[in-house]
XYZ file of C-alpha atoms in Angstrom:
635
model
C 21.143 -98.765 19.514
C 24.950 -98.861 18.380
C 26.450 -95.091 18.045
C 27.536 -95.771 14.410
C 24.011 -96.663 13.569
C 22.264 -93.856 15.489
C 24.729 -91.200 14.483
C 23.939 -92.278 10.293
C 19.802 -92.744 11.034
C 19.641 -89.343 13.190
C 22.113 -86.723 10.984
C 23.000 -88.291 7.585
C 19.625 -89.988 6.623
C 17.032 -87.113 7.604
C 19.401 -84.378 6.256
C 18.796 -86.191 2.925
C 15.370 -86.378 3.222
C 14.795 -83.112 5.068
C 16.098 -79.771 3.969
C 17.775 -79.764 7.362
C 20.515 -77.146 6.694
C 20.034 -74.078 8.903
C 22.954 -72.283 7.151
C 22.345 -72.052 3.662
C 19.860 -72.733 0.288
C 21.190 -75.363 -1.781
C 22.364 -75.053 -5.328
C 21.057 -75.915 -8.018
C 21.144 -79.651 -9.842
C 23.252 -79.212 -13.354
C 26.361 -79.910 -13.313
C 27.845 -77.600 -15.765
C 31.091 -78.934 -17.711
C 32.326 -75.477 -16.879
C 32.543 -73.434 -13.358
C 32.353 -70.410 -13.728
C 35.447 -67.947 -12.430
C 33.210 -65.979 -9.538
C 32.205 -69.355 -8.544
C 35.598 -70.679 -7.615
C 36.878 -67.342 -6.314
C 34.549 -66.082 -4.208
C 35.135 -66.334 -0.775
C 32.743 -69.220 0.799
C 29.117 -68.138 1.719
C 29.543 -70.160 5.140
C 32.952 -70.546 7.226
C 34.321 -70.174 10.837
C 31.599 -71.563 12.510
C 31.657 -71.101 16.197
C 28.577 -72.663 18.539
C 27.909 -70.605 22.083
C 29.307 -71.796 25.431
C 25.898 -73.238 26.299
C 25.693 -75.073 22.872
C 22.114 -73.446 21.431
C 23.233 -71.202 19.279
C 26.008 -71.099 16.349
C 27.504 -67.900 14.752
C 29.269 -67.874 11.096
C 31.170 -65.841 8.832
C 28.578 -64.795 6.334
C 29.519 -63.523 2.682
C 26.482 -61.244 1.838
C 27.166 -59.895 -1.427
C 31.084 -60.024 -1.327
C 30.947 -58.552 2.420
C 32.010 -60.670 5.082
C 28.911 -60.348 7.733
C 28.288 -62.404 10.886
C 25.312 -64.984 10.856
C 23.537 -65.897 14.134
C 21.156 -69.263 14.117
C 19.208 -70.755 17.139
C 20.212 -74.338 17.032
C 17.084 -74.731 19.323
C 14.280 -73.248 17.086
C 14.264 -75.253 13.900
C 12.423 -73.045 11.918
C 13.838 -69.823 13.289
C 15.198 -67.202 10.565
C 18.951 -67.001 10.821
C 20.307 -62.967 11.785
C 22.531 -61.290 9.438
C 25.024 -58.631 11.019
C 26.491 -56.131 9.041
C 29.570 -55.595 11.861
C 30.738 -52.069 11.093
C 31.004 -52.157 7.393
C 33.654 -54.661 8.014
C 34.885 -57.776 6.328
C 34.927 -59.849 9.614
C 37.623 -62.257 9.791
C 36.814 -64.410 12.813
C 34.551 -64.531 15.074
C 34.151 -66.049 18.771
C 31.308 -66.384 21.341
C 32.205 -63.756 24.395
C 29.608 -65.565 26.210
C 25.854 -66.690 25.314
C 24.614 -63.430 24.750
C 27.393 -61.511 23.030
C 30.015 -62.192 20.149
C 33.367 -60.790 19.151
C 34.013 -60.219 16.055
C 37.555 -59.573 14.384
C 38.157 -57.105 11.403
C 42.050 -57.316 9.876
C 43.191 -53.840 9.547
C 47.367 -54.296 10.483
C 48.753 -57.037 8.687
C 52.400 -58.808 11.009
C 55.004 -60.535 9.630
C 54.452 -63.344 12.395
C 50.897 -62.475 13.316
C 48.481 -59.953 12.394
C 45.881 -57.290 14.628
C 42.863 -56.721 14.322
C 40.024 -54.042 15.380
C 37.888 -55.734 17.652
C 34.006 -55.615 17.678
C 31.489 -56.645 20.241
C 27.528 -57.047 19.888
C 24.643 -58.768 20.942
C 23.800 -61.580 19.253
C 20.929 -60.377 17.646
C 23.047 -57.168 16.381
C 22.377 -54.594 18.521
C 24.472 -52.591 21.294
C 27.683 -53.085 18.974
C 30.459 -51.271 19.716
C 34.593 -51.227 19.450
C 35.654 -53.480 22.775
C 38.454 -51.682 23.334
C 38.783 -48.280 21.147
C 38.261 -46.669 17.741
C 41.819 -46.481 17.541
C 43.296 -49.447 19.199
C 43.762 -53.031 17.819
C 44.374 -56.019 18.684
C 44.150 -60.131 19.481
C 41.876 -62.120 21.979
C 43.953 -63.978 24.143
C 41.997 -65.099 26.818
C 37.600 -65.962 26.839
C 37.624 -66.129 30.298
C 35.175 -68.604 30.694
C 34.592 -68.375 34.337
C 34.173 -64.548 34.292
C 31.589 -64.042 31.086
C 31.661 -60.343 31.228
C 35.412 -60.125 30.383
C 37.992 -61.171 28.204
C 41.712 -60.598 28.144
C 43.260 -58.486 24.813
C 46.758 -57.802 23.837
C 46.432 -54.417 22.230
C 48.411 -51.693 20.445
C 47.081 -48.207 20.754
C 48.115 -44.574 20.289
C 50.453 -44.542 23.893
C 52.009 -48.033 22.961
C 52.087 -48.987 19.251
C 55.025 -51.518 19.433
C 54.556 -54.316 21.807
C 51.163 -55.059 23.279
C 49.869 -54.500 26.665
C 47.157 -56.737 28.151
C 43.828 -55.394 29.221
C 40.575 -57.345 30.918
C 37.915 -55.721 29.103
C 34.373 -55.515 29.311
C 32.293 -56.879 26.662
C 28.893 -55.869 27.820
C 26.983 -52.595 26.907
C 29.813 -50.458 28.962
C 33.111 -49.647 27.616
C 35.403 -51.023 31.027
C 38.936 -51.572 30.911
C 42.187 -51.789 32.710
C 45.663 -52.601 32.242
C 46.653 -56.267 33.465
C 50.571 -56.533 32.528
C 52.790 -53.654 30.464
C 54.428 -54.400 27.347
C 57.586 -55.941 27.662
C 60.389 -55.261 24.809
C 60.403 -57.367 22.627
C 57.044 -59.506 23.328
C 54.576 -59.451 20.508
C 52.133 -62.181 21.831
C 50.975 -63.543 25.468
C 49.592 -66.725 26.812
C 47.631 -67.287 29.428
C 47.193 -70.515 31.396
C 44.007 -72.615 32.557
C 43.503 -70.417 35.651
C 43.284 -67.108 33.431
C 46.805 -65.426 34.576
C 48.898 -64.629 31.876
C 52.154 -66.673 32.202
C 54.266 -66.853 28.758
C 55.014 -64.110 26.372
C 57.044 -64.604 22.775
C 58.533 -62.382 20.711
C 60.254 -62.324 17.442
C 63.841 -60.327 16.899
C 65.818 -59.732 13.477
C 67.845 -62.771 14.452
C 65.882 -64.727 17.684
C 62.858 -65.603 19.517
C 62.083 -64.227 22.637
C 60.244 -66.444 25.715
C 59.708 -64.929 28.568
C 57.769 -66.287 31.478
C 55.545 -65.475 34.298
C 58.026 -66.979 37.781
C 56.164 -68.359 40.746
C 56.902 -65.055 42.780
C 54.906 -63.146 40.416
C 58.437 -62.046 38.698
C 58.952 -61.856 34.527
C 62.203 -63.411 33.114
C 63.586 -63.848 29.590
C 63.955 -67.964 29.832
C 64.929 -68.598 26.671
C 66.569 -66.978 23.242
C 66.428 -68.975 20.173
C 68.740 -67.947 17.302
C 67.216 -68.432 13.883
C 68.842 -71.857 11.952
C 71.386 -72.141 15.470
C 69.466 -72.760 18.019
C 66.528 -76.139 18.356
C 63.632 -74.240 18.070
C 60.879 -74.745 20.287
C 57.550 -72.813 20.213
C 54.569 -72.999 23.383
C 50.979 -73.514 22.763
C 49.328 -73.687 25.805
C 49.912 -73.440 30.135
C 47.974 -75.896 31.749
C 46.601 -74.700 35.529
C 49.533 -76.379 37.435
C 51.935 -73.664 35.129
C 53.316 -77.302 33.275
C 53.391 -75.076 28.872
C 52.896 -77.317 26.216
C 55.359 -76.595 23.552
C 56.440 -78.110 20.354
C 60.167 -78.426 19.778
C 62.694 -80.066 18.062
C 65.538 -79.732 21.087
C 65.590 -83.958 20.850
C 64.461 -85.088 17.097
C 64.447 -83.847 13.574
C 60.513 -83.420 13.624
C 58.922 -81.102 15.892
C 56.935 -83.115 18.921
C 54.939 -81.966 21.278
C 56.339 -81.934 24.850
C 55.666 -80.636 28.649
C 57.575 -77.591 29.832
C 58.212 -76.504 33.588
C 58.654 -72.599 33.228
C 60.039 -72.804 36.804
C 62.988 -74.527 36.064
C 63.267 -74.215 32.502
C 63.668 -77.911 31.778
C 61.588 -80.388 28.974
C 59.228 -82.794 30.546
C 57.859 -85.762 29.426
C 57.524 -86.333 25.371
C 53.866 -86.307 25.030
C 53.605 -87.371 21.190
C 55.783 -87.263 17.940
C 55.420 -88.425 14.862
C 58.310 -90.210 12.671
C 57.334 -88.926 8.736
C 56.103 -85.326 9.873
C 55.963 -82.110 12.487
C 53.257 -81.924 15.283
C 51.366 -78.751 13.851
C 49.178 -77.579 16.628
C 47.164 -79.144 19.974
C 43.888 -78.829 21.646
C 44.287 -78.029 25.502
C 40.801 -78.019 27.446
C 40.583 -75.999 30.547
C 37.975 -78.051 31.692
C 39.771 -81.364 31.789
C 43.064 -78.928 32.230
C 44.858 -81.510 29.724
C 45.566 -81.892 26.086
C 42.936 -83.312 24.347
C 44.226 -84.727 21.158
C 47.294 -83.307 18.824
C 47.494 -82.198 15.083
C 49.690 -83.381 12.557
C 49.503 -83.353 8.706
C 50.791 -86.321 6.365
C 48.766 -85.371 3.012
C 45.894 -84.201 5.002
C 44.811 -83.232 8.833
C 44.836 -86.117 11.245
C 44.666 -86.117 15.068
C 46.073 -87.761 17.873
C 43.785 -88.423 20.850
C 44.920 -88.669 24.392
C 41.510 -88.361 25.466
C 40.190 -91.636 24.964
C 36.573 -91.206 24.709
C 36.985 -88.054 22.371
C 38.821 -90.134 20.401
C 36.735 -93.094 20.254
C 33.940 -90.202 19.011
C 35.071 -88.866 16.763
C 35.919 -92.394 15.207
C 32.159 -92.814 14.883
C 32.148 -89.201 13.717
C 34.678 -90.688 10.573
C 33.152 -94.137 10.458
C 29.825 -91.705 9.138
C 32.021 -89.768 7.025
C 34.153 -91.451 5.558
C 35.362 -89.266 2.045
C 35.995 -86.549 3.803
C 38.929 -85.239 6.219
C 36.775 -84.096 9.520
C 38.344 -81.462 11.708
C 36.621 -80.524 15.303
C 36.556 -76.874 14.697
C 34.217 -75.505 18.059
C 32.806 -76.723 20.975
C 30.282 -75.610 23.549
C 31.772 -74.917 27.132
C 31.035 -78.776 28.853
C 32.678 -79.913 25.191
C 29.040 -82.205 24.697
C 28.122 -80.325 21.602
C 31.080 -80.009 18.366
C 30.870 -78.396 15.231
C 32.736 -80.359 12.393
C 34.160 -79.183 9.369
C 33.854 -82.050 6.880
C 35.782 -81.543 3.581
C 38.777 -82.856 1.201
C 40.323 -82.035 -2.110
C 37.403 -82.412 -4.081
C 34.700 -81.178 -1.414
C 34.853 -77.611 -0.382
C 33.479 -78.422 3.025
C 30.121 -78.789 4.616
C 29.222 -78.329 8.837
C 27.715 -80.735 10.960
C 26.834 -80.023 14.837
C 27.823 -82.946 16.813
C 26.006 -84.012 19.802
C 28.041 -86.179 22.183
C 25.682 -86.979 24.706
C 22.663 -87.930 22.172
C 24.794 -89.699 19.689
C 23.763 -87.640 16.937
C 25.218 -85.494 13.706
C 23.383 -82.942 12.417
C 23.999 -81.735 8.421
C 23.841 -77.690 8.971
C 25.469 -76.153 5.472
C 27.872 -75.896 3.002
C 30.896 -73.710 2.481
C 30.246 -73.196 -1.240
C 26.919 -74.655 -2.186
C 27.359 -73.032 -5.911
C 29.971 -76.007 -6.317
C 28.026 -78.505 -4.947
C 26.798 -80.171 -7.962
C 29.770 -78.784 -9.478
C 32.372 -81.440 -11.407
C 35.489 -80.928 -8.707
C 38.660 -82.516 -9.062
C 40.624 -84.570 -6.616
C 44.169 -84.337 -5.282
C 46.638 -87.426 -5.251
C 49.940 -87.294 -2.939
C 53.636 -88.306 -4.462
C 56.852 -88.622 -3.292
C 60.006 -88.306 -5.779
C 63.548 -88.435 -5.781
C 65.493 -85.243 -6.527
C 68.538 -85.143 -8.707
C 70.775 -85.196 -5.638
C 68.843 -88.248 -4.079
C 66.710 -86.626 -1.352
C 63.231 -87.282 -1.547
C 60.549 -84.891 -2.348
C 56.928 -84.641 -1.559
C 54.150 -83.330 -3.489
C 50.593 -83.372 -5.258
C 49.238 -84.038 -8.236
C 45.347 -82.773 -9.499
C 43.672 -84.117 -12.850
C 40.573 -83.236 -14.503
C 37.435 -84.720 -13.225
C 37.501 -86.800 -16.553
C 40.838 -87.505 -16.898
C 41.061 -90.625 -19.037
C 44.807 -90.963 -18.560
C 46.336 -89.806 -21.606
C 49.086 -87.267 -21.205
C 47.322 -83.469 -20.984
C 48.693 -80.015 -20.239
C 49.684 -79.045 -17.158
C 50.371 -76.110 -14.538
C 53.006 -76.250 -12.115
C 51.547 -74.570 -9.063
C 54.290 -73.429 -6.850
C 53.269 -72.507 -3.310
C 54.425 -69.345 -1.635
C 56.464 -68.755 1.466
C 58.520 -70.596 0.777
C 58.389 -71.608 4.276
C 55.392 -73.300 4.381
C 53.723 -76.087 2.391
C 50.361 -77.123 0.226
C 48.491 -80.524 1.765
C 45.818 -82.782 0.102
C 42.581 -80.170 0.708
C 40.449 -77.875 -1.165
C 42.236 -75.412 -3.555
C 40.368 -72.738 -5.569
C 43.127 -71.949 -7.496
C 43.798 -76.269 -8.375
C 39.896 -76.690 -9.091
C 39.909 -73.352 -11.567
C 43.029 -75.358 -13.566
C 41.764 -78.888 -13.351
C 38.257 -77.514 -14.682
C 40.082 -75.992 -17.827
C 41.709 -79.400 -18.704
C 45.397 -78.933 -16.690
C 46.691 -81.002 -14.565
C 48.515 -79.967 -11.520
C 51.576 -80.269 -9.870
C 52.069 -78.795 -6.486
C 55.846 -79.427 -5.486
C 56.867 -79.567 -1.694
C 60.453 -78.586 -2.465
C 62.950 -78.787 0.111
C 62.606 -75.532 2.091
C 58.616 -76.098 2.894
C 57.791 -76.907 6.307
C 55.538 -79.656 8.289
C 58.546 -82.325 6.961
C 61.034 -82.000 9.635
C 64.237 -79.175 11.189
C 66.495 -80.668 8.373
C 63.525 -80.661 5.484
C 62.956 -76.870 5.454
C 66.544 -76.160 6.351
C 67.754 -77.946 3.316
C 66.323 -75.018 1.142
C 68.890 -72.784 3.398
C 70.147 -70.278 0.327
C 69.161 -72.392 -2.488
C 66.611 -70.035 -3.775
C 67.139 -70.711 -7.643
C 69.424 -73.377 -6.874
C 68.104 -76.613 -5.000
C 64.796 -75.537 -4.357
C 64.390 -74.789 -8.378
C 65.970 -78.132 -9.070
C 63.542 -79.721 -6.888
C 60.571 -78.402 -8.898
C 62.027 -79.364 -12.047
C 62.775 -82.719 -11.256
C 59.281 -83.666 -10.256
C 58.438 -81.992 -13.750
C 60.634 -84.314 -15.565
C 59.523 -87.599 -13.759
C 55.770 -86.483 -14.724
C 56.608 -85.882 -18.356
C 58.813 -89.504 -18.413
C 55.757 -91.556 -16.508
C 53.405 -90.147 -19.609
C 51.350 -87.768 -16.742
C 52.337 -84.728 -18.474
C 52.279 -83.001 -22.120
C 55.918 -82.134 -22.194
C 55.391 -79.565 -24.943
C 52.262 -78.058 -22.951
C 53.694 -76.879 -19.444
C 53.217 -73.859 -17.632
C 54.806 -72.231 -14.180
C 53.032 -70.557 -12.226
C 52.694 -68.989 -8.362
C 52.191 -66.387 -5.974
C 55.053 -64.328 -4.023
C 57.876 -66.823 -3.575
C 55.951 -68.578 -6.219
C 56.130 -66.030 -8.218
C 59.754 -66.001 -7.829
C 60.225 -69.703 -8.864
C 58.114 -68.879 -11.951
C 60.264 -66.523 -13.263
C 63.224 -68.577 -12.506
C 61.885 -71.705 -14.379
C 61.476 -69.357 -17.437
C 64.792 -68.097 -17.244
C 66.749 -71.139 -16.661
C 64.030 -73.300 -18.521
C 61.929 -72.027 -20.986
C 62.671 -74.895 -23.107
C 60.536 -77.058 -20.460
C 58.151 -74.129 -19.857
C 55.704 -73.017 -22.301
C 54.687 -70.233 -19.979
C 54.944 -68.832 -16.835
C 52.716 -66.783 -14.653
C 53.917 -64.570 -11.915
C 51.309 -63.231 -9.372
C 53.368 -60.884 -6.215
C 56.419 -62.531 -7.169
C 59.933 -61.171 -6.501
C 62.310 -60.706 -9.148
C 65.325 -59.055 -7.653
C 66.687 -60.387 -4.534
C 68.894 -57.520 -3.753
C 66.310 -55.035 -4.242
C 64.145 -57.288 -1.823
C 67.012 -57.082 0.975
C 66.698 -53.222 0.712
C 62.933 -53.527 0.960
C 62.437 -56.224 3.635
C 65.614 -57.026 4.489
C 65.770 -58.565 7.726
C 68.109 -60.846 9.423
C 66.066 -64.124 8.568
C 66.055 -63.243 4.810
C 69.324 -62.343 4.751
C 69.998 -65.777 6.168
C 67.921 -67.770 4.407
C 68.667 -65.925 1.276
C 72.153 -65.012 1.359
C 73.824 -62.290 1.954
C 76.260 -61.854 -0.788
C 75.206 -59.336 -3.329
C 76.932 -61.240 -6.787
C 75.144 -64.793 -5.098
C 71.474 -62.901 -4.879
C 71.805 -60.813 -8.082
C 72.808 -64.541 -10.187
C 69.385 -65.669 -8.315
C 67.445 -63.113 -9.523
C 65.057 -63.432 -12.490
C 64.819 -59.634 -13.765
C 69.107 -60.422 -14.689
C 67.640 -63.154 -17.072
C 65.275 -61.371 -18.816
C 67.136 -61.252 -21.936
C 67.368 -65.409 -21.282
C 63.864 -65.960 -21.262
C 62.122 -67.317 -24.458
C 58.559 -68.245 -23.054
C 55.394 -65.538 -22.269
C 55.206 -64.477 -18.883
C 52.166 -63.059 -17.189
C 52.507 -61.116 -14.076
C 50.107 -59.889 -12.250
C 50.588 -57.357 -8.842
C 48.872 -55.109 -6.605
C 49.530 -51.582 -6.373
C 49.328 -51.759 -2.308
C 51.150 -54.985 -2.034
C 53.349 -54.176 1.057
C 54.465 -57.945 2.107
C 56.205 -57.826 -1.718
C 56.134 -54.400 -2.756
C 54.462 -53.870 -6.429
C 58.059 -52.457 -8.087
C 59.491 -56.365 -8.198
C 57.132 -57.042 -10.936
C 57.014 -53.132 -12.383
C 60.601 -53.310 -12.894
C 61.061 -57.351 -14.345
C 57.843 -56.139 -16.807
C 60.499 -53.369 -17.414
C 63.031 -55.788 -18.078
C 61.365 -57.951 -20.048
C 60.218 -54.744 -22.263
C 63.583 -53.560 -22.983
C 64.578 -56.992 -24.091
C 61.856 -57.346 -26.272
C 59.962 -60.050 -24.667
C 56.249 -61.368 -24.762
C 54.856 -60.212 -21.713
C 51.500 -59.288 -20.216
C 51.281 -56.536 -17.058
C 48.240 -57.554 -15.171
C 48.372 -54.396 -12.362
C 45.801 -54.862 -9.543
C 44.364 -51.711 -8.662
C 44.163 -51.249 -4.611
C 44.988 -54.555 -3.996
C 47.288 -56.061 -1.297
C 49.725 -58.874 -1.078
C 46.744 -61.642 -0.394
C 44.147 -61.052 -3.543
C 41.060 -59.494 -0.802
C 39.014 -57.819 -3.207
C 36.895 -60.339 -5.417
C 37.344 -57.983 -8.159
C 40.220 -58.497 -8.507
C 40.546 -62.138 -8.320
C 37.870 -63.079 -11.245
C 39.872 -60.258 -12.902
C 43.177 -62.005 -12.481
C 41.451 -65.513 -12.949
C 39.902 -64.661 -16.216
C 43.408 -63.120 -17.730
C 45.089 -66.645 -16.732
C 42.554 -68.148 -18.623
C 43.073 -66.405 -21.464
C 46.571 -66.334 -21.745
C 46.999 -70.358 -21.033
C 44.461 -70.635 -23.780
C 46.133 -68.946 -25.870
C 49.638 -70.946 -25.330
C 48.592 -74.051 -23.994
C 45.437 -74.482 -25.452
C 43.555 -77.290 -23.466
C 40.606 -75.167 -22.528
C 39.445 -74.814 -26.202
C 41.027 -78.346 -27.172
C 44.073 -77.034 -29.315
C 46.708 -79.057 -29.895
């Protein structure tokens, strides 16, 4: 029988007809004309699935109650009761199969600016003999499964003798707790990579002003190989060391979007291009140590697609998206002879459900859904545009409508992403489907300064904060009110962090346009900001004159701005510290302003407790209500 047809008959058609989902219990049939707040911001009851090496048994992040547990299911035993694992009293992060018997699980507990560490848990997978793998008071990253050697991994760790720059350790993930030291910290190294044989071989390391590479030399010997100054320098980053020591690194040294290219640490010299992509940057690869090669690359137009240089993986997972076809599907685990996959099948309007894929038997097996509360729920879906800005380069970004948009003009939200270095894509967005369900459109600008477009993309945002980067927002605005998308008298700003920041801005230099604006961690003083977290790269990207940051700073406007503003912070916010919006609500006092203090008790920089998220969730509602007015249908 033809894969396509086997791969439909065997997973799609008898999930449908049998409850097949091992993960979770269905929701229920209504579809309500409104979801519900807790609904949308609750963290999903199903997510990082990971299946074992031998491919019998999958583990999952579990939300039990608002507490992130780990969920253990014998793919083998149909009927078999999944195990629920309350790891420490921790919300778990990640999780990854040590070997078939035993899982680590990772609890944030030191936020990075570059990467973050984690205290590291191993157990059974049935629960029992848990314990810290390497100490109560260390933390850390996995860096290395060691697949051939099942009773060890590899950890870069911070502890009490060395809390800068992390030393590697093989550790022991059985019932013992075994260590020992495998390579010192080096200055200035914050993360290792090992290569297929195991041996740690690259190190990187981020400076005020550079990135660090060093490298592992033939004789055994470390060296510093490269420096790459911040906005000077092509940047290149590695990913992966194949056996023969040949890294796999992403770079921009030859064109203006990052590609993915072959790197001989010995004599510090670019191989062969392996792949690049014209519109967009290479985001990430998958390297198998069993086929010691790169399987297939990632890159990101509107949503995830991949790049095969594995043939038959690639002609796979073709039948894989032949099946699905709606969705975006992303290969997300795989057992240890890479027969079995676990795919994470989801797009703008689905929140994502899991499917174990079986190479050898042809087969796809439905196993849950991320948020089954929203299945039968009325989501939204996410269109891409492209738009020229005022000075003629073009922007990207993505507009949302209600489910039953008829296409008459309606209110709408602009959604600016944080960052700013970074970007939004065409997938599943709590925060779009909570606005789209009240009746807003959305508009989610890529202004110059986001990343995944190209070197000269993000670095055209290079100290335009307020300036270009604002204009770029406001010109999509404007093209959306002129194509009859968008209510002009109904529009609201809104973000998060940088966000935040462009919130305020657009009511201060537009509050004719805005109606509203809604600030959630944003900054509001840029000078104050340099004194807070004022390293090199924000004092580049920035600026560093004092009179050019305090004329792009939104609390000096407050008297300017003739539109409510909502902001909303937490008190133990320490990526943008909770004063930036104490001191514009200040501001915006003094000048006698209409303005609503949301203050998040406990909370950090990245909304964690669910508390505080319907909290925050249900104020927005009621203060776009109350000046916008599509919820409730005023005009």
């Amino acid at each position: 029988m033809e894969f396509y047809r086997t791969l439909r008959l065997t997973g799609l058609l008898l999930a449908l007809v049998y409850p097949l989902s091992v993960l979770t219990v269905q929701g229920g049939t209504e579809k309500p004309e409104r979801i519900p707040v807790y609904n949308l911001m609750q963290d999903p009851l199903v997510s990082g699935v990971e299946i074992s090496p031998d491919g019998k048994t999958i583990a999952a992040l579990f939300n039990k109650n608002d507490r992130i547990m780990v969920l253990v299911k014998d793919l083998e035993l149909a009927d078999s009761e999944p195990v629920i694992i309350n790891v420490l009293n921790h919300n778990v992060k990640w999780i990854k199969w040590a070997n078939d018997r035993r899982i680590i699980a990772g609890a944030i507990v030191e936020e990075g600016i570059w990467q973050d560490y984690y205290a590291l848990v191993v157990m059974d997978k049935d629960g029992k003999n848990m314990r810290h793998l390497i100490s109560d008071y260390s933390i850390g990253n996995l860096i290395d499964l060691l697949p051939d050697d099942p009773d060890y991994v590899l950890v870069e760790e911070l502890n009490i003798d060395n809390q800068v720059f992390p030393e590697v350790y093989k550790v022991c993930v059985g019932n013992e707790n075994r260590k020992w030291r495998i390579l010192e910290s080096r200055f200035n190294i914050d993360h290792w990579i090992t290569d297929g044989n195991d041996d740690v071989r690259m190190g990187v390391g981020y400076l005020s002003d550079r990135m660090v590479i060093d490298a592992k030399m033939p004789d055994g010997s470390w060296k510093t190989i490269d420096e790459n100054r911040y906005l000077k320098d092509p940047q290149y980053y590695p990913l992966a060391v194949g056996k023969n020591g040949v890294a796999y690194v992403l770079s921009y040294h030859e064109t203006d979007k990052a590609a993915l290219y072959e790197y001989y640490i010995e004599t510090q010299k670019f191989g062969r291009q392996l792949f690049k992509h014209d519109a967009v940057d290479i985001e990430d690869i998958y390297y198998s140590r069993q086929a010691d090669a790169v399987e297939y690359a990632v890159f990101t137009i509107d949503t995830p697609e991949l790049h095969f240089f594995d043939e038959q993986l690639g002609r796979d997972y073709q039948s894989v998206s032949r099946a699905l076809t709606d969705t975006t599907n992303l290969i997300v685990s795989r057992s240890a002879d890479e027969k079995r996959m676990i795919i994470l099948a989801g797009s703008s309007g689905d929140p994502g459900r899991y499917y174990l894929f079986d190479r050898e038997n042809k087969t796809l097996k439905y196993l849950g859904s991320c948020y089954p509360d929203l299945e039968k729920m009325p989501l939204s879906k996410t269109e891409g545009m492209k738009y020229k800005a005022r000075d003629g380069m073009t922007i990207y970004g993505y507009v949302s409508f209600p489910s039953a948009h008829s296409g008459s003009p309606l209110p709408m939200v602009v959604l600016v992403h944080g960052g700013p270095y970074a970007r939004d894509k065409n997938e599943f967005n709590p925060w779009v489907q909570f606005l789209t369900n009240r009746g807003y459109i959305v508009f989610q600008p890529n202004f110059r300064g986001s990343t995944g477009y190209g070197d000269s993309y993000w670095k055209s945002g290079y100290r335009q904060w307020g300036l270009a980067m604002q204009n770029d927002i406001l010109d999509g605005v404007k093209i959306l009110i002129d194509n009859k998308t968008a209510d002009e008298k109904r529009i609201c700003v809104m973000g998060a962090s940088y966000g935040g920041y462009a919130a305020l801005m657009g009511a201060a230099k537009n509050s004719d346009i805005f109606r509203c604006a809604i600030s959630i961690a944003g900054i509001s003083d840029l000078n104050k900001l340099m004194i807070q977290k004022g390293n090199y790269l924000n004092r580049a990207l920035i600026g560093d004159d004092p009179v050019e940051r305090r004329a792009g700073s939104p609390i000096n406007y407050a008297p300017d701005i003739e539109c409510p503003v909502l902001l909303a912070h937490g008190t133990d916010d320490n990526t943008v510290y909770y004063s930036q919006s104490d001191d514009m609500h200040d501001a915006l006092k003094r000048a006698d302003k209409d303005v609503t203090f949301l203050k998040l008790k406990d909370e950090t920089h990245h909304l964690e407790d669910i508390k505080n998220r319907v909290s925050l969730f249900e104020t927005i509602e009621k203060f776009l209500n109350k000046h916008m007015g599509a919820s409730s249908g005023e005009k």
